[in-house]
Amino acid sequence: MRRKIVVGNWKMNNTIAESVELATAIAEKVGNDGVTCEVGIAPTFPALHEVGKVIEWSGIALTAQNCHYENDGAFTGEVSARMLAAAGCRYVILGHSERRQYFGETSRIVNLKVRKALAEGLKVIMCVGETLEQRENGVTEAVITEQVKEGLAEVSDITNLVIAYEPVWAIGTGKTATSEQAQEVHASIRATVAGICGEQAASHLRIQYGGSVKASNAQEIFSMPDIDGGLIGGASLKVEDFMAIVNAAG
Ligand code: 13P
């Protein structure tokens, strides 16, 4: 039985003070409301440490949105996995489509980051997803399979890995994949991972869906057999919306 996981990806939103306020409100609900799924929140780098302090008691997983693949050195503007672990992070999101689209991250770079983050003791949420053009050209499965295979190259232990399927055309657009569309891709991801890491490991792997998840569609999406929770953007910035999604996951 896979425990569902719902993570709020705050993207480039909120100052430290705003982040602490939002995190405090979410922690109060998650910590007191008998939530059974795993919950994470991913504020910006400057807010991580302060947010970590106010959520610690609640069991919410402090999550970062990115990291570099080296431990330290002359990489201006970057933050390493080692630093994130020391700052109290449990998870790091890697290979988000916004990083791939706007910052030139290839699956090869994502793979270097995944390996480093796992080696530093972080859990990884590795994102994959096709563009609208790719979906319309019928290459969704091929694109996702390639992203999964390249992203997991030389990764032998996936105990600390979560994969997030986020169709690029569904992110921030209000368009959600239907639960059947999402289930089809999730099943294909699990089959790909089974081919790499074996059936047993793949059956334990949690695969989140992301892309315009909201209170009104979360329950249906999370009810699909291979969908193990969500990676939530816009709706994670409001306590009530985020909690409705968390509660839909159990
Ligand atoms: P939205 O929920 O805003 O579509 O964003 C999804 C996402 O990118 C989460 O990582």
Short mmCIF file of C-alpha atoms and ligand atoms in Angstrom, two decimals, residues 9 11 96 98 166 170-173 210-213 231-235, ligand 1:
data_model
loop_
_atom_site.label_atom_id
_atom_site.label_comp_id
_atom_site.label_asym_id
_atom_site.label_seq_id
_atom_site.Cartn_x
_atom_site.Cartn_y
_atom_site.Cartn_z
CA ASN A 9 5.16 23.88 -4.89
CA LYS A 11 7.31 28.44 -7.02
CA HIS A 96 10.31 20.72 -13.01
CA GLU A 98 9.67 25.36 -15.68
CA GLU A 166 3.10 17.08 -14.84
CA ALA A 170 -1.88 21.51 -17.72
CA ILE A 171 0.41 23.61 -15.53
CA GLY A 172 -1.11 26.91 -14.46
CA THR A 173 -3.55 26.77 -17.36
CA GLY A 210 0.55 17.80 -11.13
CA GLY A 211 -1.17 20.36 -13.31
CA SER A 212 -4.17 22.46 -12.26
CA VAL A 213 -5.13 20.17 -9.39
CA LEU A 231 2.23 18.24 -6.81
CA ILE A 232 0.22 21.41 -6.41
CA GLY A 233 1.09 24.87 -7.73
CA GLY A 234 -1.44 27.70 -7.62
CA ALA A 235 -3.88 26.00 -5.25
P1 13P B 1 -0.52 24.40 -11.03
O1 13P B 1 -1.13 23.55 -9.96
O2 13P B 1 -0.51 25.86 -10.73
O3 13P B 1 -1.04 24.06 -12.39
O4 13P B 1 1.06 24.00 -11.05
C1 13P B 1 1.42 22.69 -11.07
C2 13P B 1 2.88 22.60 -10.85
O5 13P B 1 3.67 23.01 -11.67
C3 13P B 1 3.34 22.02 -9.58
O6 13P B 1 4.71 21.77 -9.61
#
